Amino acid sequence: MANAPTHNDHFERHRAAVLIPTYNNAGTLGAVLSEALTYTSHVIVVNDGATDETLAVLEQYPHLQLVSYSPNRGKGAALRRGFSYALQQGYHYVITMDADGQHFATDLPAMVQQIEEQPEALIIGARNLQQENMPGKNTTANKISNFWFWVTTGLKGPDTQSGYRLYPLLRMGKMNFFCTKYEFEIEVLVRSAWKGIKVNWTPVKVYYPPPEERVSHFRPFRDFVRISILNTVLVLVTFLYIKPRDFIRFLLKKENWKRMWKEEVLKAEESNVRKAASIGFGVFMAIMPIWGAQLLVAILVSIKLKLNKALVLLSAHISTPPFTPFIMFAGFYTGRIWMGQTAKDLVFKDGITFRTFRDNMLQFIVGSVTLAVLAGIAAWLLSWMLLGMFRKEKKNG
């Protein structure tokens, strides 16, 4: 009878390795390495410019694959260097573990199992955030991170800050990252989701030592500022590029039109008035001059008013490229109705001064609001009439 495959066999079959970035974790690194090596010989350590006894600890494990450099560059830089090294060595997946002893190697088999079940997914080890010694600030920060991840990707998850992850390196391809510190783990999640990589979670255990025993290199002020700046950039990119891109891709697929017609437009339990109101409100929000926040506001208000969110978002996309310049032009000239003798024919025709900028901007804003109201009402009336022609609604709808 053949021997049962070992955990190491599974790592080799999937071309997977454990990747451990470390910086001044000499007190815990040895135990982490010993435990990981009981499951696989494919362990990569990235020594991110450690200045303590890390090198002495690493010398006790001569069969490790080691990437070492100096000076310290941050966790993000260490992970990026580890990804590149792993690809060069022929690995298709890496499972990242922290070197501070918080993660348990006993969860490695479950992480490898995810490769068989979801071979192209990025898997995050979801921690129990209510357990003993879990810092309260970590729980709060994780909730904030989860929220911004939802805003930028539309995906909801329990733990976006966990460093215990399975990365599908081949599926990620040659992505060029920018962050080098802790915020990298946010960037890689969001941009992987933008690339179409499925992001999923699996439960893992975590150990948090008492406060007096913890070693953390997180710098609250600096790293919080960096994370805040990154989230701001990601949100802007989401609403200025990713959402319009995804919407155009959606429209190019015939099956999406059929599904949307059946599931949203013909949905029997929703009245024609509510559907028409959803379309009219979406058109209204698309023209309102609140650049970069139109879709976000549209979503929040549609939830509050219990409108059909799919129809709101669909109609709100009339302001995306290539239609944006025409809508802005129409809004500017609609403003002539209110400006009287100060109305402008061409933007900045008298030169670029504070006064001309103010006058043109006022005309544009007033005109855009007027156009938004008129277009929203027109879209509501037209939609209501068309829906009455093409669908039957329940009498109690």
XYZ file of C-alpha atoms in Angstrom:
397
model
C 0.000 0.000 0.000
C 1.411 3.368 -1.011
C 2.187 5.880 1.701
C -0.386 8.638 2.217
C 0.732 11.990 0.805
C 2.290 14.334 3.345
C 1.569 18.019 3.738
C 4.860 18.707 1.965
C 3.632 16.664 -1.012
C 0.642 18.975 -1.301
C 2.929 22.019 -1.253
C 5.082 20.510 -3.990
C 2.152 19.413 -6.129
C 0.729 22.932 -6.114
C 4.151 24.603 -6.280
C 3.416 26.504 -3.089
C 5.728 27.952 -0.466
C 5.445 29.658 2.904
C 6.690 33.253 2.796
C 7.728 34.908 6.081
C 8.878 38.556 6.093
C 10.753 39.509 9.240
C 12.225 42.598 10.843
C 13.693 42.411 14.359
C 11.611 39.395 15.424
C 14.518 37.316 16.736
C 12.597 36.414 19.900
C 9.767 34.657 18.030
C 11.206 33.862 14.590
C 12.792 30.530 15.572
C 9.558 29.043 16.836
C 7.664 30.258 13.768
C 10.218 28.662 11.425
C 10.341 25.377 13.352
C 6.567 25.018 13.217
C 6.309 25.934 9.525
C 9.065 23.450 8.627
C 7.092 20.599 10.180
C 4.587 21.054 7.351
C 6.827 21.876 4.384
C 10.446 22.325 3.421
C 9.427 25.126 1.056
C 9.890 28.118 3.329
C 11.114 31.514 2.134
C 12.273 34.139 4.636
C 12.743 37.791 3.688
C 15.087 39.480 6.152
C 13.996 43.114 5.861
C 17.179 44.715 7.192
C 16.978 43.299 10.725
C 19.398 44.778 13.264
C 18.834 42.323 16.138
C 19.880 38.642 16.379
C 17.783 37.602 13.366
C 20.809 36.445 11.318
C 21.963 34.205 14.165
C 18.510 32.614 14.289
C 18.445 32.093 10.532
C 21.835 30.369 10.610
C 20.191 27.550 12.578
C 18.034 26.750 9.536
C 20.492 26.273 6.647
C 17.879 24.778 4.296
C 15.707 27.874 4.281
C 15.433 29.974 1.148
C 16.639 33.391 2.280
C 16.313 36.861 0.789
C 18.234 39.408 2.815
C 18.995 43.086 2.320
C 19.695 46.269 4.256
C 18.478 48.775 5.360
C 14.921 48.087 6.458
C 12.376 49.021 3.765
C 9.029 48.007 5.255
C 6.696 45.017 5.219
C 5.284 45.860 1.808
C 8.726 45.968 0.238
C 9.587 42.643 1.896
C 6.454 40.967 0.551
C 7.040 42.340 -2.939
C 10.613 41.084 -2.880
C 9.361 37.707 -1.643
C 6.790 37.477 -4.448
C 9.448 38.144 -7.081
C 11.832 35.604 -5.576
C 9.115 32.945 -5.344
C 8.207 33.391 -9.007
C 11.866 33.126 -9.976
C 12.063 29.831 -8.086
C 9.059 28.446 -9.961
C 6.415 28.773 -7.231
C 2.820 29.472 -8.230
C 1.507 30.283 -4.747
C 2.836 31.685 -1.487
C 1.223 31.576 1.935
C 2.347 34.548 4.010
C 2.813 34.290 7.768
C 3.958 36.950 10.220
C 7.188 36.350 12.129
C 5.852 37.606 15.475
C 4.218 34.299 16.446
C 0.609 35.423 15.996
C -0.135 32.878 13.252
C -0.320 29.118 13.746
C 1.355 26.744 11.307
C -1.433 24.253 12.053
C -3.607 26.293 9.684
C -1.248 25.723 6.746
C -2.951 22.493 5.533
C -6.302 24.306 5.381
C -4.722 27.140 3.409
C -3.183 24.694 0.920
C -6.562 22.977 0.604
C -7.955 26.282 -0.657
C -5.732 25.942 -3.735
C -7.663 22.846 -4.769
C -11.035 24.421 -4.036
C -10.328 27.939 -5.362
C -7.149 27.768 -7.467
C -7.303 31.358 -8.729
C -8.480 33.072 -5.543
C -6.622 35.236 -3.047
C -7.472 33.752 0.352
C -7.294 35.689 3.623
C -7.114 33.954 6.980
C -9.967 35.489 8.981
C -9.103 35.839 12.657
C -11.430 35.737 15.655
C -11.360 39.434 16.510
C -13.238 38.948 19.802
C -10.749 36.678 21.512
C -8.657 37.345 24.609
C -5.899 39.980 24.411
C -7.071 41.255 20.987
C -6.205 44.996 21.086
C -9.324 47.155 20.863
C -7.644 49.510 18.393
C -7.008 46.559 16.060
C -10.704 45.692 15.988
C -11.669 49.290 15.236
C -8.998 49.666 12.557
C -10.123 46.419 10.955
C -13.736 47.598 10.753
C -12.584 50.824 9.086
C -10.408 48.859 6.667
C -13.301 46.503 5.870
C -15.522 49.506 5.093
C -13.085 51.129 2.659
C -12.450 47.758 1.020
C -16.196 47.527 0.405
C -16.321 51.071 -1.003
C -13.480 50.429 -3.458
C -14.403 46.883 -4.511
C -18.031 46.249 -3.573
C -16.876 43.178 -1.598
C -17.654 42.563 2.053
C -15.230 40.627 4.233
C -14.664 39.971 7.943
C -10.921 40.663 8.164
C -9.002 42.684 5.572
C -6.007 43.321 7.829
C -4.946 39.740 8.415
C -1.438 38.974 7.191
C -2.105 35.230 6.933
C -2.844 34.973 3.210
C -2.650 32.724 0.185
C -1.513 34.659 -2.900
C -2.051 33.181 -6.412
C 1.132 34.583 -7.945
C 0.486 33.498 -11.527
C -3.039 34.898 -11.482
C -1.720 38.185 -10.108
C 0.710 38.383 -13.004
C 3.180 41.236 -13.294
C 1.287 43.793 -11.245
C 3.303 46.910 -10.423
C 2.737 47.955 -6.825
C 3.588 51.293 -5.236
C 3.337 50.844 -1.456
C 6.235 49.589 0.651
C 4.935 49.707 4.236
C 1.918 48.201 6.019
C -0.500 49.815 3.570
C 0.749 47.439 0.857
C -1.557 44.736 2.206
C -4.512 47.027 1.454
C -3.220 47.948 -1.989
C -2.668 44.347 -3.052
C -6.176 43.331 -1.950
C -7.982 46.161 -3.719
C -5.963 45.986 -6.908
C -6.272 42.204 -7.069
C -10.056 42.583 -6.817
C -9.930 45.233 -9.567
C -8.021 42.740 -11.701
C -10.886 40.270 -11.342
C -9.184 37.964 -8.832
C -11.659 36.449 -6.419
C -10.978 37.437 -2.800
C -12.240 35.049 -0.142
C -11.749 34.221 3.554
C -11.148 31.099 5.618
C -11.033 30.894 9.455
C -7.612 30.784 11.137
C -6.438 30.891 14.730
C -4.411 33.782 16.071
C -2.400 34.389 19.232
C -2.105 37.814 20.796
C 0.324 37.923 23.709
C -0.295 40.215 26.676
C 0.502 43.900 25.937
C 3.839 43.813 27.784
C 5.111 40.974 25.548
C 4.095 42.364 22.150
C 6.601 43.494 19.541
C 5.073 45.766 16.929
C 6.705 47.899 14.252
C 3.450 49.681 13.398
C 3.914 53.445 13.808
C 0.420 54.742 14.650
C 0.683 58.286 13.283
C 2.871 57.740 10.201
C 1.265 54.498 9.115
C -2.257 55.799 9.719
C -1.511 58.809 7.514
C -0.077 56.580 4.779
C -3.107 54.276 4.925
C -5.484 57.259 4.822
C -3.747 58.699 1.768
C -3.838 55.304 0.038
C -7.572 54.882 0.734
C -8.240 58.374 -0.628
C -6.379 57.559 -3.844
C -8.089 54.177 -4.193
C -11.542 55.726 -3.757
C -10.797 58.367 -6.403
C -9.526 55.738 -8.840
C -12.579 53.597 -8.073
C -15.135 56.245 -9.002
C -13.185 57.961 -11.773
C -11.902 54.856 -13.576
C -12.775 51.420 -12.136
C -16.562 51.918 -11.894
C -16.887 53.389 -15.421
C -14.587 50.648 -16.788
C -16.603 47.882 -15.159
C -19.847 49.454 -16.311
C -18.677 49.575 -19.934
C -17.522 45.949 -19.698
C -20.912 45.057 -18.251
C -22.753 46.722 -21.128
C -20.652 44.917 -23.710
C -21.946 41.510 -22.590
C -25.302 40.556 -24.107
C -26.149 38.116 -21.297
C -25.967 40.957 -18.763
C -28.651 42.883 -20.621
C -30.936 39.839 -20.669
C -30.382 39.095 -16.978
C -30.897 42.719 -15.933
C -34.102 42.955 -17.977
C -35.530 39.840 -16.322
C -34.311 40.390 -12.766
C -34.640 44.165 -12.413
C -36.894 45.690 -15.048
C -39.495 42.895 -15.118
C -39.356 42.157 -11.352
C -43.043 41.721 -10.565
C -42.987 42.623 -6.866
C -41.797 46.177 -7.523
C -44.166 48.866 -8.797
C -43.656 50.843 -12.000
C -43.633 54.050 -9.978
C -40.730 52.861 -7.832
C -38.764 51.614 -10.819
C -39.328 54.858 -12.695
C -38.351 56.864 -9.599
C -35.129 54.839 -9.384
C -34.248 55.630 -12.996
C -35.150 59.316 -12.618
C -33.113 59.624 -9.428
C -30.116 57.953 -11.098
C -30.231 60.435 -13.979
C -30.583 63.306 -11.493
C -27.508 62.180 -9.536
C -25.488 61.656 -12.727
C -25.806 65.331 -13.667
C -25.490 66.855 -10.190
C -22.139 68.725 -9.961
C -20.637 66.705 -7.103
C -17.714 65.224 -9.020
C -16.252 61.979 -7.718
C -19.076 61.433 -5.226
C -22.080 60.965 -7.508
C -22.186 57.163 -7.379
C -21.450 56.992 -3.654
C -24.216 59.480 -2.821
C -26.571 57.733 -5.248
C -26.005 54.382 -3.519
C -26.464 55.766 0.003
C -29.625 57.726 -0.841
C -31.145 54.841 -2.845
C -30.669 52.557 0.179
C -32.316 55.136 2.442
C -35.265 55.649 0.074
C -35.503 51.896 -0.708
C -35.137 52.448 -4.441
C -33.979 49.850 -6.958
C -30.209 50.209 -6.548
C -29.415 48.412 -9.811
C -31.590 50.817 -11.825
C -30.199 53.826 -9.930
C -26.618 52.818 -10.699
C -27.390 51.944 -14.308
C -29.013 55.286 -15.049
C -26.384 57.205 -13.035
C -23.728 56.021 -15.465
C -24.961 58.343 -18.212
C -22.373 60.826 -16.940
C -19.411 58.513 -17.527
C -17.045 58.963 -20.491
C -17.577 59.607 -23.371
C -20.787 61.431 -22.374
C -19.267 63.579 -19.603
C -18.122 66.548 -21.778
C -21.552 66.827 -23.428
C -23.364 66.820 -20.085
C -21.005 69.460 -18.660
C -21.478 71.576 -21.801
C -25.270 71.256 -21.524
C -25.149 72.173 -17.839
C -23.083 75.289 -18.557
C -25.445 76.566 -21.224
C -28.530 75.731 -19.161
C -27.125 78.132 -16.594
C -27.663 81.015 -19.020
C -31.339 80.921 -18.011
C -30.447 82.230 -14.544
C -27.462 84.477 -15.248
C -29.186 87.230 -17.216
C -26.791 89.769 -18.698
C -23.815 88.108 -17.017
C -24.352 84.842 -18.911
C -21.311 83.522 -20.752
C -21.118 82.002 -24.205
C -17.664 80.448 -23.816
C -15.820 79.488 -20.646
C -13.121 82.069 -19.723
C -13.626 84.047 -22.920
C -12.530 87.201 -21.022
C -9.378 85.560 -19.708
C -8.623 83.431 -16.665
C -9.091 85.591 -13.570
C -10.721 84.908 -10.231
C -13.799 86.879 -11.320
C -14.251 85.061 -14.626
C -13.618 81.724 -12.956
C -16.244 82.555 -10.307
C -18.814 83.704 -12.869
C -18.320 80.689 -15.127
C -18.366 78.262 -12.212
C -21.577 79.776 -10.827
C -23.246 79.493 -14.222
C -22.123 75.881 -14.545
C -23.287 74.835 -11.060
C -26.683 76.532 -11.309
C -27.184 75.169 -14.808
C -26.133 71.642 -13.839
C -28.572 71.542 -10.912
C -31.366 72.832 -13.158
C -30.526 70.304 -15.862
C -30.350 67.507 -13.270
C -33.845 68.293 -11.988
C -35.362 68.577 -15.470
C -33.625 65.461 -16.798
C -34.542 63.474 -13.680
C -38.233 64.378 -14.010
C -38.198 63.629 -17.745
C -36.491 60.262 -17.176
C -39.033 59.385 -14.468
C -42.035 60.205 -16.695
C -40.621 58.456 -19.764
C -39.627 55.367 -17.756
C -43.045 55.186 -16.095
C -44.810 55.282 -19.469
C -42.515 52.679 -21.045
C -42.759 50.368 -18.055
C -46.538 50.584 -18.246
C -46.319 49.421 -21.850
C -43.839 46.563 -21.384
C -44.692 45.005 -18.041
C -47.637 44.211 -15.831
C -47.417 44.995 -12.145
C -49.277 43.497 -9.258
C -52.326 45.447 -8.128
C -50.913 45.739 -4.629
C -47.463 46.914 -5.952
